[in-house]
Amino acid sequence: MDEALIYQEIHSAIAGRRLQPGVRLVEDQLAETFGVNRMRIRSVLRTLAHDKVVTLHRNRGAVVAHPTVREAKEVFAARRLIEVALAPEIVRVADDESLARLRAHVREERRCESSNDRARELHASHGFHTLLAELVGNRVIIAFLRELMTRSSLITAAYERPDVSSCSHKAHGELIRFIAKRDSAGLAGAMLQHLQQIESDLILVERAEVVTDLRSIFARR
Amino acid sequence: MDEALIYQEIHSAIAGRRLQPGVRLVEDQLAETFGVNRMRIRSVLRTLAHDKVVTLHRNRGAVVAHPTVREAKEVFAARRLIEVALAPEIVRVADDESLARLRAHVREERRCESSNDRARELHASHGFHTLLAELVGNRVIIAFLRELMTRSSLITAAYERPDVSSCSHKAHGELIRFIAKRDSAGLAGAMLQHLQQIESDLILVERAEVVTDLRSIFARR
DNA sequence: GATCCCAAGATTGTTAACAATCAGATATCA
DNA sequence: TGATATCTGATTGTTAACAATCTTGGGATC
């Protein structure tokens, strides 16, 4: 199995919430799972760590990254900066075909939302933001935004409210309407509001480390 | 020697133009140079490749990356997008101490320019742009900008005009004046112009591969 | 009953040897 | 001479074994 494929596989498992923040990634297990040598896995884990998707602890292996509150805020600030700045570019390049692609994507989002699979729903929602960058076509920006979306997935997994009610496809529909009107200022404003809404749907408060040591919990009794 | 240090060392050698685009990076040589096992080097080279600082060719090793013209244009477009969007943030956070740091940096740039060491001059100039991001303090943005500056170094090394006459410290002085006036629109405009100037100082035309096979050149005679 | 200590097992980190591949040199033939 | 095939050395890719380190569980001690 190719190294790039293993990277993709683990990456999408994390972005798709099949691996939650904090989960340990044991080299031997992964090596056996993908039928490759342990060295391949080590190399992939290094790369993922460089992307802030996993965290490496010396002599103690890799875990799925658990973003700090500060990191979460910085990621969202970066998204606001870049995605809002992208608005004029999007309006500039968007043609009828682009609009059709965007609308098709929102329909897909609605389907995912009604499927009651939160991970799938979020994946579709994030795909919309990446798609906007893809329309502009700058691969550097696309790569940045992909990274930010992956990290957003981790952030959501770590800090999501229990009582979520996102409906981001509605916000996305509004964005499309501004693009169709070629209103870049309106698009920028709506994008800013949308991103602020997403962030405010989180509980960005540092929690105490999840205690796995049951003994210390029940010691009092 | 720590792996992070080796990464830093090679990275700064490339960013500082001591290693030109296209230069081969032989694992054994690097391993001996840094007094470590070859595996360490392999791992570092993978990471550098992921950063687009080196290019890996299967079974043929690593070379210092030689950005394409398209890549160069995309990097500059990304810089315009991000650095211009950063203007309001910079004006918002900049205090007297920030201005002092910026002015000190420009003085350093002037010294470097008079030293007639083009690599050192460029390094100082790039440092100014990174410093602006550092003032804002968002580590995600700082990382993005660092990456963009490194890639800009490679682009300059590959596509610089022979008759350079940058004087970027003058443009930087102008930026500082806008910051001092708290004029974020002016800062944004000046930044855009500055970045366009830098790009137009390059010759962004794809060249034929440098021919190392002298025989094919002199075959006609 | 709580705390400390130590050993065993599990896991990661490192190394050196071997295999596969490529580039350049040499040999072969028209 | 020029084109093609083959060989050789250099370099990269892979593997398995070994070393170092951490975690866990049990027992000794207070």
Short mmCIF file of C-alpha atoms (C1' of nucleotides) in Angstrom, two decimals:
data_model
loop_
_atom_site.label_atom_id
_atom_site.label_comp_id
_atom_site.label_asym_id
_atom_site.label_seq_id
_atom_site.Cartn_x
_atom_site.Cartn_y
_atom_site.Cartn_z
CA MET A 1 0.00 0.00 0.00
CA ASP A 2 1.27 3.39 -0.99
CA GLU A 3 2.30 5.79 1.72
CA ALA A 4 0.15 8.59 0.33
CA LEU A 5 -2.85 6.29 0.53
CA ILE A 6 -2.22 5.44 4.15
CA TYR A 7 -1.90 9.14 4.88
CA GLN A 8 -5.22 9.78 3.13
CA GLU A 9 -6.87 6.91 4.95
CA ILE A 10 -5.88 7.99 8.44
CA HIS A 11 -6.43 11.65 7.63
CA SER A 12 -9.97 11.06 6.42
CA ALA A 13 -10.72 8.81 9.38
CA ILE A 14 -9.82 11.69 11.66
CA ALA A 15 -11.53 14.40 9.60
CA GLY A 16 -14.57 12.14 9.35
CA ARG A 17 -14.69 11.69 13.13
CA ARG A 18 -14.18 7.95 13.03
CA LEU A 19 -11.15 8.70 15.20
CA GLN A 20 -11.89 11.11 18.04
CA PRO A 21 -9.39 13.59 19.50
CA GLY A 22 -7.17 11.92 22.05
CA VAL A 23 -7.39 8.40 20.64
CA ARG A 24 -4.06 6.59 20.65
CA LEU A 25 -2.60 5.52 17.32
CA VAL A 26 -0.46 2.45 17.95
CA GLU A 27 2.11 1.78 15.26
CA ASP A 28 1.88 -2.00 15.29
CA GLN A 29 -1.89 -1.98 15.02
CA LEU A 30 -1.89 0.45 12.12
CA ALA A 31 0.90 -1.43 10.40
CA GLU A 32 -1.07 -4.65 10.60
CA THR A 33 -4.30 -2.92 9.55
CA PHE A 34 -2.77 -1.58 6.36
CA GLY A 35 -0.51 -4.57 5.82
CA VAL A 36 2.71 -2.59 5.74
CA ASN A 37 5.91 -2.23 7.69
CA ARG A 38 5.88 -0.19 10.86
CA MET A 39 8.30 2.32 9.36
CA ARG A 40 5.72 3.40 6.82
CA ILE A 41 3.31 4.13 9.62
CA ARG A 42 5.93 6.08 11.55
CA SER A 43 6.61 8.21 8.52
CA VAL A 44 2.90 8.88 7.96
CA LEU A 45 2.39 9.77 11.62
CA ARG A 46 5.22 12.27 11.41
CA THR A 47 3.59 13.94 8.45
CA LEU A 48 0.22 14.01 10.19
CA ALA A 49 1.88 15.54 13.24
CA HIS A 50 3.40 18.23 11.05
CA ASP A 51 -0.16 18.99 9.88
CA LYS A 52 -1.31 19.23 13.52
CA VAL A 53 -3.72 16.37 12.94
CA VAL A 54 -1.97 14.08 15.40
CA THR A 55 0.27 14.85 18.34
CA LEU A 56 3.48 12.94 18.99
CA HIS A 57 4.78 12.31 22.50
CA ARG A 58 8.32 11.07 22.62
CA ASN A 59 8.51 7.39 23.57
CA ARG A 60 4.76 7.41 24.08
CA GLY A 61 3.49 7.41 20.56
CA ALA A 62 0.86 9.32 18.65
CA VAL A 63 -2.64 10.40 19.55
CA VAL A 64 -5.29 12.15 17.49
CA ALA A 65 -4.74 15.85 18.13
CA HIS A 66 -6.89 17.55 20.72
CA PRO A 67 -6.80 21.26 19.82
CA THR A 68 -6.49 23.74 22.67
CA VAL A 69 -9.02 26.54 23.04
CA ARG A 70 -6.41 29.05 21.92
CA GLU A 71 -5.65 26.96 18.85
CA ALA A 72 -9.36 26.72 18.06
CA LYS A 73 -9.74 30.48 18.23
CA GLU A 74 -6.70 30.99 16.04
CA VAL A 75 -8.01 28.56 13.43
CA PHE A 76 -11.32 30.38 13.29
CA ALA A 77 -9.61 33.77 13.12
CA ALA A 78 -7.55 32.46 10.22
CA ARG A 79 -10.66 31.18 8.49
CA ARG A 80 -12.35 34.55 8.86
CA LEU A 81 -9.31 36.31 7.48
CA ILE A 82 -8.89 34.05 4.46
CA GLU A 83 -12.45 33.13 3.58
CA VAL A 84 -13.71 36.70 3.86
CA ALA A 85 -10.79 37.96 1.78
CA LEU A 86 -11.63 35.32 -0.79
CA ALA A 87 -15.09 36.80 -1.41
CA PRO A 88 -14.14 39.22 -4.21
CA GLU A 89 -12.15 36.50 -5.95
CA ILE A 90 -15.08 34.12 -5.78
CA VAL A 91 -17.47 36.67 -7.24
CA ARG A 92 -14.94 37.45 -9.95
CA VAL A 93 -14.46 33.88 -11.17
CA ALA A 94 -17.90 32.39 -10.52
CA ASP A 95 -19.82 31.54 -13.69
CA ASP A 96 -23.05 29.64 -14.27
CA GLU A 97 -21.31 26.30 -13.99
CA SER A 98 -19.78 27.29 -10.65
CA LEU A 99 -23.17 28.27 -9.33
CA ALA A 100 -24.61 24.96 -10.49
CA ARG A 101 -21.85 23.09 -8.66
CA LEU A 102 -22.42 25.08 -5.50
CA ARG A 103 -26.18 24.50 -5.61
CA ALA A 104 -25.70 20.80 -6.21
CA HIS A 105 -23.41 20.71 -3.21
CA VAL A 106 -25.97 22.37 -0.97
CA ARG A 107 -28.57 19.81 -2.09
CA GLU A 108 -26.11 17.10 -1.08
CA GLU A 109 -25.68 18.84 2.28
CA ARG A 110 -29.43 18.75 2.86
CA ARG A 111 -29.45 15.05 2.13
CA CYS A 112 -26.61 14.48 4.59
CA GLU A 113 -28.34 16.53 7.25
CA SER A 114 -31.51 14.47 7.01
CA SER A 115 -29.43 11.30 7.30
CA ASN A 116 -28.87 12.07 10.99
CA ASP A 117 -25.20 11.23 10.63
CA ARG A 118 -23.48 14.20 12.22
CA ALA A 119 -20.03 13.29 10.86
CA ARG A 120 -21.30 12.97 7.31
CA GLU A 121 -23.21 16.22 7.66
CA LEU A 122 -20.15 18.10 8.84
CA HIS A 123 -18.02 16.61 6.11
CA ALA A 124 -20.45 17.87 3.47
CA SER A 125 -20.61 21.27 5.13
CA HIS A 126 -16.83 21.58 5.18
CA GLY A 127 -16.75 20.46 1.57
CA PHE A 128 -18.70 23.58 0.64
CA HIS A 129 -16.00 25.87 2.01
CA THR A 130 -13.29 23.94 0.24
CA LEU A 131 -15.30 24.07 -2.97
CA LEU A 132 -15.38 27.87 -2.81
CA ALA A 133 -11.59 27.91 -2.69
CA GLU A 134 -11.43 25.39 -5.51
CA LEU A 135 -13.48 27.69 -7.71
CA VAL A 136 -10.80 30.34 -7.38
CA GLY A 137 -8.24 27.70 -8.33
CA ASN A 138 -5.20 28.86 -6.33
CA ARG A 139 -3.68 25.61 -5.08
CA VAL A 140 -1.80 27.32 -2.26
CA ILE A 141 -5.03 28.76 -0.89
CA ILE A 142 -6.82 25.46 -1.46
CA ALA A 143 -4.19 23.65 0.60
CA PHE A 144 -4.44 26.22 3.39
CA LEU A 145 -8.20 25.94 3.48
CA ARG A 146 -8.13 22.15 3.44
CA GLU A 147 -5.83 22.25 6.44
CA LEU A 148 -8.09 24.71 8.22
CA MET A 149 -11.16 22.57 7.52
CA THR A 150 -9.50 19.45 8.89
CA ARG A 151 -8.51 21.30 12.02
CA SER A 152 -12.04 22.68 12.25
CA SER A 153 -13.31 19.11 12.26
CA LEU A 154 -11.10 18.29 15.20
CA ILE A 155 -12.17 21.45 16.97
CA THR A 156 -15.83 20.65 16.48
CA ALA A 157 -15.30 17.11 17.70
CA ALA A 158 -13.65 18.46 20.83
CA TYR A 159 -15.81 21.48 21.68
CA GLU A 160 -19.22 20.94 20.10
CA ARG A 161 -22.34 21.78 22.09
CA PRO A 162 -24.41 18.74 22.93
CA ASP A 163 -27.56 20.45 21.57
CA VAL A 164 -26.36 21.26 18.07
CA SER A 165 -28.67 22.76 15.50
CA SER A 166 -26.42 23.90 12.72
CA CYS A 167 -28.43 24.04 9.47
CA SER A 168 -25.34 25.39 7.75
CA HIS A 169 -26.88 24.63 4.37
CA LYS A 170 -29.17 27.60 4.90
CA ALA A 171 -26.20 29.90 5.41
CA HIS A 172 -24.55 28.35 2.38
CA GLY A 173 -27.64 29.02 0.31
CA GLU A 174 -27.45 32.67 1.31
CA LEU A 175 -23.78 32.81 0.27
CA ILE A 176 -24.73 31.44 -3.13
CA ARG A 177 -27.36 34.11 -3.59
CA PHE A 178 -24.75 36.84 -2.99
CA ILE A 179 -22.43 35.17 -5.50
CA ALA A 180 -25.24 35.00 -8.05
CA LYS A 181 -25.89 38.72 -7.50
CA ARG A 182 -22.15 39.36 -7.89
CA ASP A 183 -22.26 41.21 -4.57
CA SER A 184 -18.80 40.66 -3.12
CA ALA A 185 -19.29 42.97 -0.15
CA GLY A 186 -22.51 41.16 0.71
CA LEU A 187 -20.78 37.82 0.30
CA ALA A 188 -17.94 38.91 2.58
CA GLY A 189 -20.37 40.09 5.24
CA ALA A 190 -22.44 36.92 5.08
CA MET A 191 -19.33 34.76 5.22
CA LEU A 192 -18.08 36.61 8.29
CA GLN A 193 -21.41 36.16 10.02
CA HIS A 194 -21.57 32.49 9.05
CA LEU A 195 -18.13 31.79 10.50
CA GLN A 196 -18.91 33.68 13.68
CA GLN A 197 -22.09 31.64 14.01
CA ILE A 198 -20.17 28.37 13.66
CA GLU A 199 -17.67 29.46 16.31
CA SER A 200 -20.35 30.59 18.71
CA ASP A 201 -21.99 27.17 18.40
CA LEU A 202 -18.96 25.78 20.23
CA ILE A 203 -18.14 25.82 23.92
CA LEU A 204 -14.60 27.13 23.77
CA VAL A 205 -13.61 26.52 27.36
CA GLU A 206 -10.63 24.45 28.38
CA ARG A 207 -11.77 21.33 30.16
CA ALA A 208 -9.88 19.30 32.69
CA GLU A 209 -8.20 16.33 31.15
CA VAL A 210 -10.62 13.46 30.71
CA VAL A 211 -9.93 11.15 33.60
CA THR A 212 -9.42 7.58 32.56
CA ASP A 213 -8.34 6.45 35.98
CA LEU A 214 -11.56 5.18 37.50
CA ARG A 215 -9.89 4.39 40.77
CA SER A 216 -9.25 8.04 41.53
CA ILE A 217 -12.91 8.79 40.82
CA PHE A 218 -14.29 6.14 43.15
CA ALA A 219 -11.56 6.37 45.75
CA ARG A 220 -13.79 8.37 48.09
CA ARG A 221 -16.43 5.75 48.39
CA MET B 1 21.39 15.76 16.93
CA ASP B 2 17.70 16.35 17.24
CA GLU B 3 15.52 15.86 14.23
CA ALA B 4 13.89 19.26 14.59
CA LEU B 5 17.34 20.84 14.51
CA ILE B 6 18.31 19.06 11.32
CA TYR B 7 15.04 20.22 9.79
CA GLN B 8 15.80 23.79 10.84
CA GLU B 9 19.34 23.56 9.54
CA ILE B 10 18.43 22.34 6.05
CA HIS B 11 15.41 24.60 5.91
CA SER B 12 17.40 27.70 6.70
CA ALA B 13 20.15 26.68 4.29
CA ILE B 14 17.53 26.61 1.53
CA ALA B 15 15.69 29.76 2.63
CA GLY B 16 19.05 31.49 2.97
CA ARG B 17 20.05 30.51 -0.57
CA ARG B 18 23.04 28.48 0.49
CA LEU B 19 21.28 25.65 -1.35
CA GLN B 20 19.95 26.67 -4.75
CA PRO B 21 16.82 25.22 -6.39
CA GLY B 22 17.60 21.95 -8.14
CA VAL B 23 20.56 20.96 -5.96
CA ARG B 24 20.55 17.27 -5.07
CA LEU B 25 20.32 16.32 -1.41
CA VAL B 26 22.06 12.97 -0.98
CA GLU B 27 21.03 11.10 2.13
CA ASP B 28 24.43 9.63 2.99
CA GLN B 29 26.16 12.99 2.68
CA LEU B 30 23.62 14.73 4.89
CA ALA B 31 23.69 11.88 7.40
CA GLU B 32 27.46 12.16 7.68
CA THR B 33 27.32 15.96 7.80
CA PHE B 34 24.98 15.96 10.76
CA GLY B 35 26.45 12.83 12.33
CA VAL B 36 23.19 10.91 12.39
CA ASN B 37 21.63 7.83 10.92
CA ARG B 38 20.33 7.98 7.39
CA MET B 39 16.77 7.33 8.59
CA ARG B 40 16.71 10.64 10.38
CA ILE B 41 17.60 12.39 7.17
CA ARG B 42 14.95 10.51 5.22
CA SER B 43 12.35 11.57 7.72
CA VAL B 44 13.43 15.20 7.57
CA LEU B 45 13.44 15.19 3.78
CA ARG B 46 9.88 13.84 3.78
CA THR B 47 8.79 16.69 5.99
CA LEU B 48 10.56 19.25 3.82
CA ALA B 49 8.90 17.75 0.78
CA HIS B 50 5.54 18.11 2.45
CA ASP B 51 6.38 21.81 2.87
CA LYS B 52 7.25 22.05 -0.85
CA VAL B 53 10.77 23.04 0.06
CA VAL B 54 12.31 19.95 -1.51
CA THR B 55 11.01 17.63 -4.20
CA LEU B 56 11.25 13.86 -3.91
CA HIS B 57 11.69 11.66 -6.96
CA ARG B 58 11.08 8.01 -6.28
CA ASN B 59 14.32 6.02 -6.27
CA ARG B 60 16.18 9.15 -7.32
CA GLY B 61 16.28 11.07 -4.12
CA ALA B 62 15.58 14.64 -3.10
CA VAL B 63 16.41 17.96 -4.71
CA VAL B 64 15.85 21.50 -3.52
CA ALA B 65 12.47 22.47 -4.95
CA HIS B 66 12.37 24.49 -8.15
CA PRO B 67 8.96 26.20 -8.15
CA THR B 68 7.06 26.36 -11.41
CA VAL B 69 5.85 29.67 -12.78
CA ARG B 70 2.28 28.73 -11.94
CA GLU B 71 3.31 27.90 -8.38
CA ALA B 72 5.14 31.21 -8.11
CA LYS B 73 2.08 33.15 -9.21
CA GLU B 74 -0.11 31.22 -6.80
CA VAL B 75 2.24 31.93 -3.90
CA PHE B 76 2.19 35.65 -4.66
CA ALA B 77 -1.58 35.66 -5.06
CA ALA B 78 -1.84 33.97 -1.67
CA ARG B 79 0.49 36.54 -0.15
CA ARG B 80 -1.58 39.39 -1.56
CA LEU B 81 -4.74 37.82 -0.20
CA ILE B 82 -3.42 37.19 3.29
CA GLU B 83 -1.06 40.10 3.85
CA VAL B 84 -3.54 42.68 2.56
CA ALA B 85 -6.31 41.16 4.68
CA LEU B 86 -3.99 41.37 7.66
CA ALA B 87 -3.74 45.17 7.40
CA PRO B 88 -6.71 46.04 9.65
CA GLU B 89 -5.52 43.54 12.27
CA ILE B 90 -2.05 45.01 12.24
CA VAL B 91 -3.35 48.55 12.70
CA ARG B 92 -5.62 47.33 15.47
CA VAL B 93 -2.91 45.66 17.56
CA ALA B 94 0.10 47.86 16.80
CA ASP B 95 1.29 49.91 19.78
CA ASP B 96 4.39 52.02 20.32
CA GLU B 97 6.51 49.01 21.10
CA SER B 98 5.40 47.30 17.87
CA LEU B 99 6.35 50.38 15.89
CA ALA B 100 9.72 50.46 17.58
CA ARG B 101 10.35 46.83 16.68
CA LEU B 102 9.33 47.44 13.08
CA ARG B 103 11.57 50.48 12.77
CA ALA B 104 14.49 48.61 14.30
CA HIS B 105 13.92 45.86 11.76
CA VAL B 106 14.01 48.28 8.85
CA ARG B 107 17.29 49.70 10.14
CA GLU B 108 18.64 46.15 10.19
CA GLU B 109 17.41 45.74 6.60
CA ARG B 110 19.32 48.81 5.53
CA ARG B 111 22.48 47.42 7.09
CA CYS B 112 21.97 44.12 5.29
CA GLU B 113 21.40 45.88 2.00
CA SER B 114 24.64 47.79 2.25
CA SER B 115 26.48 44.57 3.02
CA ASN B 116 26.09 43.50 -0.62
CA ASP B 117 25.02 40.05 0.47
CA ARG B 118 21.85 39.45 -1.52
CA ALA B 119 20.81 36.39 0.51
CA ARG B 120 21.17 38.21 3.80
CA GLU B 121 19.31 41.21 2.41
CA LEU B 122 16.40 39.06 1.27
CA HIS B 123 16.29 37.21 4.56
CA ALA B 124 15.96 40.49 6.44
CA SER B 125 13.31 41.71 4.02
CA HIS B 126 11.27 38.54 4.45
CA GLY B 127 11.67 38.84 8.18
CA PHE B 128 9.76 42.11 8.05
CA HIS B 129 6.70 40.43 6.57
CA THR B 130 6.84 37.64 9.13
CA LEU B 131 7.22 40.21 11.89
CA LEU B 132 3.97 41.89 10.82
CA ALA B 133 2.18 38.58 11.23
CA GLU B 134 3.88 38.01 14.57
CA LEU B 135 2.53 41.31 15.86
CA VAL B 136 -0.99 40.03 15.28
CA GLY B 137 -0.03 36.89 17.18
CA ASN B 138 -2.18 34.29 15.43
CA ARG B 139 0.11 31.26 15.20
CA VAL B 140 -1.86 29.70 12.36
CA ILE B 141 -1.39 32.80 10.24
CA ILE B 142 2.24 33.07 11.31
CA ALA B 143 2.87 29.51 10.14
CA PHE B 144 1.16 30.17 6.82
CA LEU B 145 3.18 33.32 6.26
CA ARG B 146 6.44 31.62 7.20
CA GLU B 147 5.70 28.96 4.63
CA LEU B 148 4.89 31.57 2.01
CA MET B 149 8.09 33.47 2.73
CA THR B 150 10.22 30.35 2.41
CA ARG B 151 8.60 29.56 -0.88
CA SER B 152 9.10 33.17 -1.94
CA SER B 153 12.82 32.74 -1.28
CA LEU B 154 12.91 29.75 -3.61
CA ILE B 155 10.90 31.64 -6.22
CA THR B 156 13.26 34.60 -6.06
CA ALA B 157 16.27 32.32 -6.32
CA ALA B 158 14.76 30.73 -9.42
CA TYR B 159 13.28 33.71 -11.25
CA GLU B 160 15.12 36.82 -10.10
CA ARG B 161 16.13 39.43 -12.65
CA PRO B 162 19.89 39.71 -13.05
CA ASP B 163 19.68 43.52 -12.58
CA VAL B 164 17.93 43.64 -9.23
CA SER B 165 17.30 46.93 -7.48
CA SER B 166 14.89 46.07 -4.70
CA CYS B 167 15.21 48.66 -1.92
CA SER B 168 12.33 46.97 -0.15
CA HIS B 169 13.25 48.78 3.06
CA LYS B 170 11.81 51.94 1.50
CA ALA B 171 8.48 50.24 0.89
CA HIS B 172 8.62 48.85 4.42
CA GLY B 173 9.18 52.34 5.79
CA GLU B 174 6.06 53.48 3.99
CA LEU B 175 4.07 50.62 5.48
CA ILE B 176 5.21 51.63 8.94
CA ARG B 177 4.06 55.19 8.37
CA PHE B 178 0.56 53.97 7.53
CA ILE B 179 0.54 51.82 10.65
CA ALA B 180 1.63 54.80 12.75
CA LYS B 181 -1.20 56.85 11.23
CA ARG B 182 -3.57 53.94 11.99
CA ASP B 183 -4.66 54.07 8.34
CA SER B 184 -5.59 50.46 7.60
CA ALA B 185 -6.94 51.20 4.11
CA GLY B 186 -3.73 53.00 3.27
CA LEU B 187 -1.69 50.14 4.70
CA ALA B 188 -3.66 47.61 2.65
CA GLY B 189 -3.14 49.60 -0.53
CA ALA B 190 0.56 50.08 0.09
CA MET B 191 0.98 46.40 0.91
CA LEU B 192 -0.77 45.38 -2.31
CA GLN B 193 1.45 47.67 -4.32
CA HIS B 194 4.58 46.46 -2.57
CA LEU B 195 3.77 42.82 -3.29
CA GLN B 196 2.95 43.58 -6.90
CA GLN B 197 6.29 45.38 -7.18
CA ILE B 198 8.17 42.37 -5.81
CA GLU B 199 6.44 40.04 -8.24
CA SER B 200 7.05 42.30 -11.21
CA ASP B 201 10.77 42.31 -10.33
CA LEU B 202 10.81 38.65 -11.33
CA ILE B 203 10.91 37.09 -14.77
CA LEU B 204 8.09 34.60 -14.42
CA VAL B 205 8.67 32.64 -17.60
CA GLU B 206 9.21 28.91 -17.67
CA ARG B 207 12.73 28.15 -18.83
CA ALA B 208 13.92 25.04 -20.55
CA GLU B 209 15.61 22.65 -18.16
CA VAL B 210 19.20 23.63 -17.60
CA VAL B 211 21.18 21.41 -19.91
CA THR B 212 23.98 19.60 -18.16
CA ASP B 213 24.77 17.40 -21.12
CA LEU B 214 27.47 19.32 -22.93
CA ARG B 215 27.74 16.72 -25.65
CA SER B 216 24.27 17.50 -26.97
CA ILE B 217 25.22 21.19 -27.13
CA PHE B 218 28.43 20.70 -29.07
CA ALA B 219 27.27 17.73 -31.13
CA ARG B 220 26.75 19.93 -34.20
CA ARG B 221 30.37 21.03 -34.49
"C1'" DG C 1 -6.09 0.87 53.40
"C1'" DA C 2 -2.73 3.79 51.17
"C1'" DT C 3 1.75 4.33 49.25
"C1'" DC C 4 5.92 2.98 47.32
"C1'" DC C 5 8.75 -0.03 44.61
"C1'" DC C 6 9.92 -3.35 41.25
"C1'" DA C 7 9.29 -6.59 37.48
"C1'" DA C 8 6.96 -7.91 33.21
"C1'" DG C 9 4.89 -6.72 29.10
"C1'" DA C 10 3.91 -3.55 25.61
"C1'" DT C 11 5.39 0.06 22.75
"C1'" DT C 12 8.46 3.16 20.65
"C1'" DG C 13 13.28 4.37 18.96
"C1'" DT C 14 17.52 2.97 16.42
"C1'" DT C 15 20.55 0.46 13.77
"C1'" DA C 16 22.77 -2.17 10.23
"C1'" DA C 17 22.30 -5.23 6.65
"C1'" DC C 18 20.11 -6.45 2.46
"C1'" DA C 19 17.30 -5.62 -1.85
"C1'" DA C 20 15.86 -2.76 -5.61
"C1'" DT C 21 16.68 0.84 -8.66
"C1'" DC C 22 18.95 4.29 -11.36
"C1'" DA C 23 22.76 6.96 -13.87
"C1'" DG C 24 26.84 6.80 -16.10
"C1'" DA C 25 30.57 4.07 -18.23
"C1'" DT C 26 31.93 0.60 -21.21
"C1'" DA C 27 31.35 -2.72 -24.78
"C1'" DT C 28 29.16 -4.30 -29.06
"C1'" DC C 29 27.58 -3.99 -33.62
"C1'" DA C 30 25.91 -1.88 -37.92
"C1'" DT D 1 30.91 7.28 -36.23
"C1'" DG D 2 26.61 6.61 -33.98
"C1'" DA D 3 23.17 3.89 -31.85
"C1'" DT D 4 22.01 0.26 -28.74
"C1'" DA D 5 22.81 -3.09 -25.07
"C1'" DT D 6 25.02 -4.38 -20.91
"C1'" DC D 7 27.58 -3.78 -16.80
"C1'" DT D 8 29.02 -1.42 -12.59
"C1'" DG D 9 28.97 1.77 -8.79
"C1'" DA D 10 26.23 4.81 -6.33
"C1'" DT D 11 22.05 5.71 -4.18
"C1'" DT D 12 17.61 4.89 -2.46
"C1'" DG D 13 13.99 1.64 -0.42
"C1'" DT D 14 12.84 -2.06 2.94
"C1'" DT D 15 13.20 -5.18 6.51
"C1'" DA D 16 13.92 -7.41 10.86
"C1'" DA D 17 16.32 -7.49 14.93
"C1'" DC D 18 17.82 -5.12 18.93
"C1'" DA D 19 17.82 -1.31 22.49
"C1'" DA D 20 15.51 2.05 25.22
"C1'" DT D 21 11.52 3.62 27.35
"C1'" DC D 22 7.07 3.75 29.31
"C1'" DT D 23 2.83 1.63 31.44
"C1'" DT D 24 0.66 -1.66 34.20
"C1'" DG D 25 -0.09 -4.82 37.87
"C1'" DG D 26 1.20 -7.10 42.01
"C1'" DG D 27 3.30 -7.32 46.28
"C1'" DA D 28 5.84 -5.43 50.27
"C1'" DT D 29 5.81 -2.01 53.75
"C1'" DC D 30 4.05 1.31 56.87
#
